[in-house]
Coordinates of C-alpha atoms in Angstrom, one line a residue:
X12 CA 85.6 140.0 110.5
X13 CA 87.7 137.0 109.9
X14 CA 91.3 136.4 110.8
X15 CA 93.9 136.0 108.2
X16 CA 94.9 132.6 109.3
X17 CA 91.2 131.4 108.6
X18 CA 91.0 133.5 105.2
X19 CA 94.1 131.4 104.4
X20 CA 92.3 128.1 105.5
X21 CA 88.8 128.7 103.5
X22 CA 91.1 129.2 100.7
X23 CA 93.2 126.4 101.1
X24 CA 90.2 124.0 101.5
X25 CA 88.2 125.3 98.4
X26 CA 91.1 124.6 96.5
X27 CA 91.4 121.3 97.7
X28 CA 87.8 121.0 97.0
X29 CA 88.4 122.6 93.4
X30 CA 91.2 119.7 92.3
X31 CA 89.4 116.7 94.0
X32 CA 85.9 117.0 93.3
X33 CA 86.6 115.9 88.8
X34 CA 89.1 113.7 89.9
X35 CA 87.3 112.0 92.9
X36 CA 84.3 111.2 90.2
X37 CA 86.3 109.2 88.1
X38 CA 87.7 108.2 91.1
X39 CA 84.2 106.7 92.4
X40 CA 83.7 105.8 88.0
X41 CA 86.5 103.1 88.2
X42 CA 86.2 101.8 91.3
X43 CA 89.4 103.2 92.1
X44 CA 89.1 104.3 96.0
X45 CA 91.9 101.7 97.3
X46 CA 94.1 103.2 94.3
X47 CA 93.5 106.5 95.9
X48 CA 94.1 105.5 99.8
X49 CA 97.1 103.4 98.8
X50 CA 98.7 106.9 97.0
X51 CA 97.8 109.0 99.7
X52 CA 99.7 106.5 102.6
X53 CA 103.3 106.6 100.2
X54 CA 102.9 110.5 100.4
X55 CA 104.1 109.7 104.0
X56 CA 107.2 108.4 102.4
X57 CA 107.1 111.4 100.1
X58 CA 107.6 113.7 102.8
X59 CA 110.7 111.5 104.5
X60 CA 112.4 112.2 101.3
X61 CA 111.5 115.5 100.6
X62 CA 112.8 116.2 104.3
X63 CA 116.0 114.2 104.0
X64 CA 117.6 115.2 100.8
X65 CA 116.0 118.9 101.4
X66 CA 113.5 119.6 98.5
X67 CA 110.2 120.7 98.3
X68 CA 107.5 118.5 100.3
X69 CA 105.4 118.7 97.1
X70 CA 107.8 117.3 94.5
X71 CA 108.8 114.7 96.9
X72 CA 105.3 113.3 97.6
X73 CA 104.5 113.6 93.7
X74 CA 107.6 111.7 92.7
X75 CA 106.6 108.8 95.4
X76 CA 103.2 108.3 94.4
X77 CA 104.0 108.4 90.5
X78 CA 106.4 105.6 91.4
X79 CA 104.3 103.4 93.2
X80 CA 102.0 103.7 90.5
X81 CA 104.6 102.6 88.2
X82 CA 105.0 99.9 90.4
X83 CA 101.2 98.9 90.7
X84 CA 100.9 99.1 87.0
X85 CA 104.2 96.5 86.5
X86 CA 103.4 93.9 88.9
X87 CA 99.1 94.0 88.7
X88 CA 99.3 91.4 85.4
X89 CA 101.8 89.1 87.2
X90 CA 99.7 86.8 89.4
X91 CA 98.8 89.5 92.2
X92 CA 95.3 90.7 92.9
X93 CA 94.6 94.2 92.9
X94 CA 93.7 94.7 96.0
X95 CA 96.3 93.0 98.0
X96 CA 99.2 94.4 95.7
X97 CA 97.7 98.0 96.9
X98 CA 97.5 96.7 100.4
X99 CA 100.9 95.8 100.8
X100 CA 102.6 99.2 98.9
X101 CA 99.8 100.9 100.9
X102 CA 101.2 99.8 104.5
X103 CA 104.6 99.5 103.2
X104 CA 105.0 102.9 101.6
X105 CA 103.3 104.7 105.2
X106 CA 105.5 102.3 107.5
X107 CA 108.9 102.8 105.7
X108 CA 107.9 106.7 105.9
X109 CA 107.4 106.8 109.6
X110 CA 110.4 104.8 110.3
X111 CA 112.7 107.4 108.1
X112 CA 111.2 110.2 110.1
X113 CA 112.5 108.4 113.0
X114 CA 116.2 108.5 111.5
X115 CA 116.2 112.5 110.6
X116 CA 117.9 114.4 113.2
X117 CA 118.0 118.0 113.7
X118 CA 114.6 118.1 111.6
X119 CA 111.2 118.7 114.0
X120 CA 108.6 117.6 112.3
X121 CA 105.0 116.8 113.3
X122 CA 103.6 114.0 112.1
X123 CA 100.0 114.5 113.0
X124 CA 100.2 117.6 110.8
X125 CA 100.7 115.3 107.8
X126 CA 98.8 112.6 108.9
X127 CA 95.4 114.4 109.5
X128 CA 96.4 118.0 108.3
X129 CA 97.1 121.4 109.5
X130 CA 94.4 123.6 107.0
X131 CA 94.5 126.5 110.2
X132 CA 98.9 126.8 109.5
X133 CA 98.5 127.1 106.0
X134 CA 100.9 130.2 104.0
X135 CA 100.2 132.1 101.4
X136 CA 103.1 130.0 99.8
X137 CA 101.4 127.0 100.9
X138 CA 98.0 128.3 98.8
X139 CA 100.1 129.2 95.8
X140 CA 101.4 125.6 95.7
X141 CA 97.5 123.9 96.4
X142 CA 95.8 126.7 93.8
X143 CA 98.5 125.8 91.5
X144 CA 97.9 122.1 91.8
X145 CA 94.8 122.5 91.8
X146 CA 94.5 124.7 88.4
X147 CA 96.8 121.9 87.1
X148 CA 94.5 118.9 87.6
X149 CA 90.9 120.6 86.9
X150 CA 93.1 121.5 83.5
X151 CA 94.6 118.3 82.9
X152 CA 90.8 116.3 83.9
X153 CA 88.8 119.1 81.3
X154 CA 91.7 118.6 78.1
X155 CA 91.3 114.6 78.8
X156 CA 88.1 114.8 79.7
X157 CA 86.1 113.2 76.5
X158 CA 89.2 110.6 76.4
X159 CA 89.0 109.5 79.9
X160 CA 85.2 109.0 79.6
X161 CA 85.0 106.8 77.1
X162 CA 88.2 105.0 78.6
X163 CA 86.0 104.6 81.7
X164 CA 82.5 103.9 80.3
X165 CA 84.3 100.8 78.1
X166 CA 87.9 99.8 77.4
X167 CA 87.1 98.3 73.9
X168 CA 84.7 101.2 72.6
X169 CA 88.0 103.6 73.8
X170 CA 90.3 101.6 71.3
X171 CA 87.8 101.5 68.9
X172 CA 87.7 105.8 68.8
X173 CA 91.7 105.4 68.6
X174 CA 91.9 106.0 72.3
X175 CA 94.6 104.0 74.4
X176 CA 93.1 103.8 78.5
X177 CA 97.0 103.3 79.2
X178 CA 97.9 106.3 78.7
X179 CA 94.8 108.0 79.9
X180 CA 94.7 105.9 83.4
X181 CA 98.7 107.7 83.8
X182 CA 97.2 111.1 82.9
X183 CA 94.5 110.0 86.0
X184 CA 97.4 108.8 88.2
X185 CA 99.8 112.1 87.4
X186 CA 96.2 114.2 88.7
X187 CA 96.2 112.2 91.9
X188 CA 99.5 112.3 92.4
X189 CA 99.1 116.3 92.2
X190 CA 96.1 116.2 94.1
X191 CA 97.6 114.4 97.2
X192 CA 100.8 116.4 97.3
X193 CA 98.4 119.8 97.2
X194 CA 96.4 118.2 99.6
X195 CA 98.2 116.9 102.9
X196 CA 98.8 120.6 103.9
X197 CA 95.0 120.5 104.6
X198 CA 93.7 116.8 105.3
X199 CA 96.3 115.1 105.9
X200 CA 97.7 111.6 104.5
X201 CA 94.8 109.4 106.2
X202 CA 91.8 111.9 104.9
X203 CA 92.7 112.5 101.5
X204 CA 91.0 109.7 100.0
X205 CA 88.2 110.7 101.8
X206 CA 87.5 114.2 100.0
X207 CA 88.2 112.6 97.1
X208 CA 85.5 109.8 97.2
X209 CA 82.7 111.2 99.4
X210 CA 82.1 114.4 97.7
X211 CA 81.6 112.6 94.8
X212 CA 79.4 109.7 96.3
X213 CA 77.5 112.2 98.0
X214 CA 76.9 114.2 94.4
X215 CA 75.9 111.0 92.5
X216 CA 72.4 110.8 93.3
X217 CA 71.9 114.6 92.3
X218 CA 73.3 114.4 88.7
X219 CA 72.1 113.3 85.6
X220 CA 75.4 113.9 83.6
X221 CA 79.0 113.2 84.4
X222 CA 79.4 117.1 84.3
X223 CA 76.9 118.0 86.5
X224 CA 77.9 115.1 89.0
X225 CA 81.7 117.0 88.5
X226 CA 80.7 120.2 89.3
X227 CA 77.7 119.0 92.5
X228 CA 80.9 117.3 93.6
X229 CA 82.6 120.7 93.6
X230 CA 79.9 122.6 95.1
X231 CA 79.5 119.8 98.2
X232 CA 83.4 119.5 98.1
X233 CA 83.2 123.4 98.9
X234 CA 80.6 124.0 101.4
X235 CA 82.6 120.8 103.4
X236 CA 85.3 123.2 103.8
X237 CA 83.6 126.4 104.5
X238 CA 81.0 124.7 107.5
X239 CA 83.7 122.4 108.9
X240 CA 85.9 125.1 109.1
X241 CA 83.1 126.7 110.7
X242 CA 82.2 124.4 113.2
X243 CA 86.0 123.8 114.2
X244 CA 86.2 127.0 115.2
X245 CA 83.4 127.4 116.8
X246 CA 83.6 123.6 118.8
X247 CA 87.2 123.6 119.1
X248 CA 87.5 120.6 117.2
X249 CA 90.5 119.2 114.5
X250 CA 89.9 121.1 110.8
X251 CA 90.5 118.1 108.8
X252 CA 88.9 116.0 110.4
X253 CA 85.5 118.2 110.8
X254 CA 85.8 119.1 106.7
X255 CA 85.4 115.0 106.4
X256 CA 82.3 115.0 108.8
X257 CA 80.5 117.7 107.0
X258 CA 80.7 115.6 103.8
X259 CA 80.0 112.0 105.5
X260 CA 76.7 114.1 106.6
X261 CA 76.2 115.7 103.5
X262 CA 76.3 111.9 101.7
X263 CA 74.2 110.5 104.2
X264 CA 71.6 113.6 103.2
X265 CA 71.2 112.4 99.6
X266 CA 72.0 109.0 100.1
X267 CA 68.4 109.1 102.1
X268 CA 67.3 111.7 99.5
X269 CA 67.9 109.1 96.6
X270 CA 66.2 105.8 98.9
X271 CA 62.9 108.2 99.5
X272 CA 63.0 109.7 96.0
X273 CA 60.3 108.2 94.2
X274 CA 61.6 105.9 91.1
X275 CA 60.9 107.3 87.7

């Protein structure tokens, strides 16, 4: 029989799974995988916050990325390339946040917790926030679903069916924003990009529709968490880390499953 502790983990990490694996398609859709790294470094700064003025970890790393997404979205049309302007909040937003963990005093806090997770210390108040998250942004993704679609297939048919891609790239940045704040309890800062993008990859050569990419995503996002739980235990290895590995294997599977597949 299993102990509570890793009940509490299987949980934590097929919620994680459950929230990321819509969001990490559209994530892979619009080439948005720096967008996603660069969000989940400021949760680092997100958590300085949160520990300095004394509020919840989640609210603080929320607030932080929806602000540097603010800030992406002001300065990208004045002369800076996307890439570096994501670079330098990226590296800024992670280096300011170490330093301010430096200056808290009387708080312990370890920092290898947030920056490559802790799934095996997660709470049951811990899984009501990342189940709540996560109910949040498969909600939020399903109501905008058709609208964010279209928004990502082609920017002019989207105006054309009276949609604006404004306002549905912020509904896409309030989702990540939700989905890294639920998720640093369990992957930590620096592998939170990673179960967003790889799931996905790994499900796109097994789908035919953007729905049943979503939900292979799911399903691959799920049995990461479950067999690299699994094998942590078993090999005494870090749980985030070994949740990534499954699904870096698992793309590598049908990445060699799509080069042999004949071409129809």
């Amino acid at each position: 029989m299993m102990d509570d502790f890793m009940i509490r983990a299987a949980l934590a990490g097929i919620g994680v799974a459950f929230a990321a694996a819509p969001l990490g398609c559209f994530v892979v859709w619009r080439r948005m995988a720096y967008f996603g790294d660069a969000t989940a470094h400021a949760a680092i700064l997100g958590v300085a916050l949160s520990l300095a003025f004394s509020m919840s970890i989640f609210v603080g790393t929320v607030v932080v990325a929806l602000l540097m997404a603010l800030v992406v979205s002001i300065l990208s049309g004045r002369g800076y390339a996307m890439d570096t302007l994501l670079g330098v909040l990226a590296h800024s937003a992670i280096a300011f946040g170490l330093v301010a963990v430096s200056f808290l005093s009387g708080v312990r806090i370890d920092l290898m917790a947030y920056l490559f997770g802790d799934i095996l210390a997660v709470s049951q108040d811990d899984l009501a926030v990342i189940w709540g998250g996560a109910v949040l942004v498969v909600a939020l993704i399903g109501w905008r679903w058709s609208a964010l679609l279209t928004s990502t297939l082609n920017e002019d048919l989207a105006y054309a069916s009276r949609i604006n891609p404004k306002r549905e790239q912020l509904a896409l940045t309030f989702a990540l924003a939700i989905t890294v704040a639920v998720a640093i309890k369990v992957v930590g800062v620096l592998l939170i990009a990673a179960m967003l993008i790889i799931p996905a990859a790994a499900a796109r050569p097994l789908s035919r529709t953007p729905e049943g990419m979503a939900l292979m995503a799911g399903l691959i996002g799920v049995v990461s968490a479950i067999i690299g739980l699994r094998a942590a235990y078993v090999f005494d290895t870090p749980a985030g880390p070994s949740i990534v590995c499954i699904a870096a294997l698992t793309f590598l599977v049908t990445s060699v499953f799509k080069a042999v597949r004949p071409q129809r």
